[in-house]
XYZ file of C-alpha atoms in Angstrom:
363
model
C -0.014 0.069 0.018
C 2.771 2.346 0.850
C 4.549 1.529 -2.411
C 1.380 2.321 -4.376
C 0.875 5.735 -2.614
C 4.575 6.551 -3.204
C 4.402 5.810 -6.913
C 1.286 7.585 -7.299
C 2.972 10.724 -5.673
C 6.002 10.416 -7.898
C 3.989 10.479 -11.000
C 1.685 13.283 -10.055
C 2.121 16.543 -12.091
C 2.528 19.852 -10.007
C 0.942 22.571 -11.673
C 2.708 26.157 -11.731
C 0.710 29.448 -11.879
C 1.844 32.344 -13.828
C 4.092 33.900 -10.866
C 6.084 30.779 -10.773
C 4.534 29.526 -7.524
C 3.121 26.211 -6.981
C -0.624 26.030 -6.627
C -2.476 24.594 -3.664
C -3.994 21.211 -4.800
C -6.147 18.731 -3.041
C -3.551 16.090 -3.411
C -0.952 17.954 -1.094
C -2.598 16.604 1.813
C -2.573 13.315 0.714
C 0.967 13.385 -0.085
C 1.817 14.687 3.322
C -0.225 11.888 4.975
C 1.619 9.222 2.971
C 5.088 10.531 3.943
C 4.169 10.601 7.545
C 2.646 7.150 7.258
C 5.860 5.812 5.809
C 7.947 7.223 8.628
C 5.900 5.920 11.255
C 6.082 2.362 9.737
C 9.853 2.550 9.543
C 10.051 3.734 13.094
C 7.979 0.862 14.338
C 9.959 -1.772 12.289
C 13.202 -0.450 13.557
C 12.188 -0.202 17.182
C 10.675 -3.690 17.104
C 13.941 -5.296 15.718
C 15.975 -3.346 18.149
C 14.009 -4.707 21.121
C 14.188 -8.271 19.834
C 18.078 -7.896 19.668
C 18.431 -6.447 23.060
C 16.204 -9.231 24.526
C 18.467 -11.977 22.743
C 21.565 -10.456 24.118
C 20.190 -10.140 27.682
C 19.057 -13.705 27.773
C 21.948 -15.503 26.111
C 24.758 -12.908 26.651
C 27.416 -11.879 24.100
C 29.104 -14.394 21.902
C 32.629 -14.441 22.923
C 33.683 -16.599 20.223
C 32.824 -13.752 17.916
C 34.457 -11.089 19.686
C 37.297 -9.570 18.225
C 40.349 -7.671 19.495
C 41.527 -4.672 17.679
C 45.195 -4.271 17.680
C 45.306 -0.770 16.311
C 43.587 2.669 17.334
C 40.001 3.532 16.658
C 39.154 3.268 12.946
C 42.352 1.132 12.280
C 42.710 -1.219 9.462
C 40.773 -4.405 9.263
C 44.002 -6.465 9.238
C 44.738 -5.766 12.880
C 41.657 -7.548 14.097
C 42.465 -11.092 15.760
C 39.256 -13.279 16.270
C 39.473 -14.593 19.951
C 38.366 -18.026 18.691
C 41.757 -18.578 17.249
C 43.489 -17.961 20.822
C 41.071 -20.381 22.510
C 43.089 -23.546 24.096
C 46.170 -22.652 22.303
C 48.250 -23.220 25.532
C 46.808 -26.478 26.378
C 47.462 -27.968 22.850
C 51.045 -26.493 22.834
C 51.939 -28.304 26.102
C 50.611 -31.534 25.252
C 52.129 -31.455 21.863
C 55.541 -30.420 23.329
C 55.256 -33.434 26.063
C 54.442 -35.917 23.408
C 57.306 -34.795 21.044
C 59.532 -35.110 24.047
C 58.424 -38.832 24.893
C 58.740 -39.816 21.107
C 62.331 -38.264 20.999
C 63.444 -40.141 24.137
C 62.055 -43.553 22.623
C 63.753 -42.908 19.306
C 67.079 -42.077 21.037
C 67.115 -45.370 23.100
C 66.031 -47.294 19.972
C 68.925 -45.653 18.090
C 71.415 -46.485 20.685
C 70.399 -50.020 21.123
C 70.731 -50.466 17.164
C 74.130 -48.696 16.988
C 75.276 -51.328 20.007
C 73.925 -54.283 18.021
C 75.400 -53.129 14.865
C 78.922 -52.604 16.391
C 78.827 -55.970 18.136
C 77.967 -57.626 14.859
C 80.716 -55.794 12.881
C 83.221 -56.741 15.609
C 81.931 -60.449 15.599
C 82.356 -60.726 11.910
C 85.844 -59.269 11.889
C 86.986 -61.543 14.666
C 85.482 -64.658 13.274
C 86.990 -63.890 9.774
C 90.420 -63.351 11.476
C 90.196 -66.648 13.574
C 89.118 -68.795 10.518
C 92.125 -67.190 8.477
C 94.465 -67.983 11.218
C 93.263 -71.661 11.355
C 93.642 -72.072 7.579
C 97.152 -70.326 7.501
C 96.085 -67.412 5.406
C 95.995 -64.854 7.974
C 98.755 -63.371 10.182
C 98.688 -63.126 14.053
C 100.601 -61.237 16.593
C 102.984 -63.327 18.695
C 104.743 -62.789 21.889
C 107.090 -65.843 22.138
C 108.139 -65.348 25.718
C 104.813 -64.582 27.081
C 103.194 -67.586 24.947
C 105.882 -69.770 26.648
C 105.025 -68.597 30.023
C 101.249 -69.139 29.440
C 101.815 -72.660 28.150
C 104.065 -73.439 31.388
C 101.203 -72.143 33.522
C 98.681 -74.377 31.805
C 100.813 -77.476 32.179
C 101.553 -76.527 35.876
C 97.804 -76.440 36.333
C 97.085 -79.622 34.942
C 99.891 -81.192 37.036
C 98.617 -79.584 40.231
C 95.220 -80.628 39.456
C 96.343 -84.255 39.342
C 98.120 -83.695 42.765
C 94.909 -82.416 44.269
C 93.032 -85.388 42.917
C 95.447 -87.810 44.404
C 95.678 -86.066 47.624
C 91.764 -86.150 47.889
C 91.826 -89.928 47.215
C 94.613 -90.317 49.845
C 92.410 -88.357 52.404
C 89.313 -90.514 51.653
C 91.216 -93.762 51.790
C 93.031 -92.777 55.044
C 89.735 -91.577 56.528
C 88.295 -95.070 55.895
C 91.330 -96.625 57.583
C 91.018 -94.499 60.561
C 87.066 -95.417 60.805
C 88.140 -98.933 60.524
C 90.800 -98.785 63.156
C 88.146 -97.117 65.435
C 85.689 -99.994 64.786
C 88.382 -102.640 65.519
C 89.576 -100.861 68.740
C 86.081 -100.946 69.887
C 85.701 -104.750 69.110
C 88.848 -105.600 70.893
C 87.829 -103.734 73.978
C 84.575 -105.428 74.030
C 86.084 -108.909 73.712
C 88.491 -107.993 76.374
C 85.692 -107.660 78.479
C 83.889 -110.891 77.458
C 86.803 -113.063 77.306
C 88.794 -113.277 80.643
C 91.266 -115.696 79.279
C 92.389 -113.470 76.432
C 91.751 -110.211 78.346
C 95.307 -108.765 78.240
C 95.877 -109.618 74.674
C 92.654 -107.997 73.491
C 93.374 -104.992 75.775
C 96.862 -104.407 74.083
C 95.420 -104.511 70.666
C 92.545 -102.142 71.756
C 94.910 -99.625 73.055
C 97.090 -99.913 69.875
C 94.143 -99.423 67.651
C 93.028 -96.376 69.712
C 96.528 -94.816 69.496
C 96.772 -95.316 65.739
C 93.209 -93.755 65.433
C 94.257 -90.813 67.258
C 97.204 -90.442 65.300
C 95.385 -91.040 62.278
C 92.877 -88.245 62.996
C 96.012 -85.788 63.631
C 97.385 -86.757 60.130
C 93.965 -86.232 58.538
C 93.955 -82.723 59.977
C 97.397 -82.081 58.138
C 96.371 -83.644 54.918
C 92.939 -81.637 54.930
C 94.921 -78.348 55.268
C 97.367 -79.459 52.426
C 94.335 -80.140 50.119
C 92.512 -77.055 51.027
C 95.694 -74.869 50.168
C 96.169 -76.870 46.976
C 92.530 -76.389 45.977
C 92.909 -72.570 46.579
C 96.055 -72.176 44.584
C 94.733 -74.130 41.633
C 91.050 -73.283 41.475
C 91.410 -69.613 42.447
C 94.729 -68.027 42.099
C 95.777 -69.963 38.810
C 92.144 -69.838 37.598
C 92.004 -66.098 37.950
C 95.313 -65.495 36.085
C 93.925 -67.862 33.243
C 90.756 -65.787 33.001
C 93.098 -62.708 32.360
C 94.950 -64.597 29.820
C 91.802 -65.453 28.178
C 90.770 -61.873 27.896
C 94.251 -61.104 26.791
C 93.754 -63.617 23.921
C 90.518 -62.201 22.852
C 92.040 -58.689 22.737
C 94.913 -60.195 20.567
C 92.337 -61.692 18.140
C 90.455 -58.298 17.950
C 93.586 -56.424 17.576
C 94.671 -58.768 14.644
C 91.147 -58.293 12.931
C 91.231 -54.757 12.995
C 95.021 -54.588 11.885
C 94.040 -56.698 8.893
C 91.143 -54.642 8.030
C 93.154 -51.600 8.140
C 95.990 -53.157 6.007
C 93.354 -54.019 3.469
C 92.074 -50.693 3.279
C 95.376 -49.122 2.748
C 96.086 -51.243 -0.290
C 92.748 -49.992 -1.931
C 92.005 -46.735 -3.515
C 92.712 -43.256 -2.207
C 89.474 -41.392 -2.939
C 87.536 -39.323 -0.384
C 85.415 -42.214 0.713
C 88.212 -44.491 1.007
C 90.310 -42.002 2.974
C 87.405 -41.672 5.475
C 87.095 -45.315 5.977
C 90.988 -45.545 6.432
C 90.807 -43.016 9.062
C 87.867 -44.664 10.944
C 89.845 -47.992 10.752
C 92.853 -46.247 12.095
C 90.978 -44.955 14.953
C 89.509 -48.478 15.810
C 92.796 -49.987 15.343
C 94.445 -47.755 17.932
C 91.735 -48.493 20.342
C 92.294 -52.267 20.071
C 96.015 -51.727 20.226
C 95.673 -49.885 23.434
C 93.307 -52.594 24.840
C 95.798 -55.244 23.614
C 98.796 -53.655 25.251
C 97.092 -53.050 28.506
C 95.816 -56.621 28.984
C 99.360 -57.947 27.962
C 100.965 -55.972 30.870
C 98.220 -57.285 33.232
C 99.005 -60.850 32.269
C 102.779 -60.323 32.828
C 102.253 -58.923 36.146
C 99.840 -61.711 37.321
C 102.149 -64.247 36.129
C 105.009 -62.794 38.230
C 102.896 -62.724 41.243
C 101.479 -66.324 40.510
C 104.919 -67.745 40.347
C 106.074 -65.963 43.614
C 102.797 -67.092 45.509
C 103.090 -70.512 44.131
C 106.567 -71.040 45.559
C 105.811 -69.651 48.664
C 102.528 -71.670 49.300
C 104.090 -74.925 47.924
C 107.156 -74.640 50.049
C 105.055 -74.531 53.271
C 102.649 -77.230 52.183
C 105.159 -79.697 50.823
C 107.039 -79.115 54.129
C 103.894 -79.953 56.209
C 103.029 -82.878 54.354
C 106.537 -84.495 54.577
C 106.945 -84.039 58.367
C 103.335 -85.213 59.113
C 103.609 -88.333 57.127
C 107.136 -89.105 58.309
C 105.995 -88.505 62.092
C 102.804 -90.671 61.763
C 104.477 -93.579 60.102
C 107.505 -93.354 62.703
C 104.840 -93.487 65.257
C 106.093 -90.312 66.892
C 103.044 -88.699 68.247
C 104.834 -85.882 69.939
C 106.511 -84.718 66.575
C 103.098 -85.232 64.659
C 101.412 -82.867 67.121
C 104.240 -80.394 67.003
C 103.915 -80.371 63.318
C 100.459 -79.248 63.282
C 101.162 -76.510 65.977
C 104.085 -75.183 63.761
C 101.695 -74.565 60.965
C 98.813 -73.259 62.931
C 96.555 -76.196 62.127
C 93.492 -76.981 64.249
C 92.149 -80.506 64.239
C 88.971 -80.647 61.997
C 88.572 -84.083 60.876
C 85.416 -85.245 59.018
C 82.317 -85.472 61.233
C 84.007 -82.863 63.638
C 80.545 -81.519 64.392
C 80.477 -84.264 66.998
C 83.271 -84.598 69.495
C 85.682 -87.636 68.789
C 85.160 -90.925 70.253
C 88.576 -90.497 71.987
C 87.396 -87.326 73.671
C 84.236 -89.137 75.149
C 86.531 -91.598 76.755
């Protein structure tokens, strides 16, 4: 309706009189009323929309996600506006992502370290196996220290012989222990028969006393032999074995040293380009490391062999003197000398079954 009124007003002719003034027409009132009507309608529509927007804001509040921060002054460029929705939750996302990246880097570092260790071990094993096979088939060279190798061979031979002495001494201890136990039982039997056979009391009594004396001296000799066996066992299975373990480490170091030496010699005979020179430098460094290890263990072996020889002479001198004096005194029937021998070497009697007192102590 408003549009029709406005179109009608726009097409209406305005008469002008002879003086140039507009005339008063009946339609003027209608035009004025139409303009007033249009203005009132626009005002009502605008006020109703403003009321609805205000009610919505008061009920739901402003939308902070659509709020903007203006970085410049009033009326600045539009490029300075930063939407707050892009800032929301940025700190939380940054912290979680950084922690996950740190954990991933740590895991990757451990895996790389293990891979490098396995790689080095495999390469070293390959080189040593290759060197060992070459030596066995006579195609590879090996580092030889003739003097040290001779000393090592003497030690191994000495250890084998001392192990045989230890085996025989233990057998002697077992046999002699069984003999002492037999003498003990025989002495008890003679003593019992002496009580039950009046006509042979003296004869059984003499033999019972002799067997008891032999049993007592046998227990003393067993104490000396047990001390001898214990000392030989310590020398063979601890002192010599420790030196042989160092020798084994030395021989492994010698094999590794020769393996890296052969590898360096092969690379030195090859081309001399940039890649080859880098490989030669790396091989030279590995060769120097293995050489230092080999020389250090070689020095340790020489020192241990020297101390082992001195310790062996000292221990065996004492133990052989003990064994000789104890055996001689026992078979000579010199009980006093046998007991003096044990006191000389600070030996306390601890025969087999020492948890219980000897039957001689119970008499």
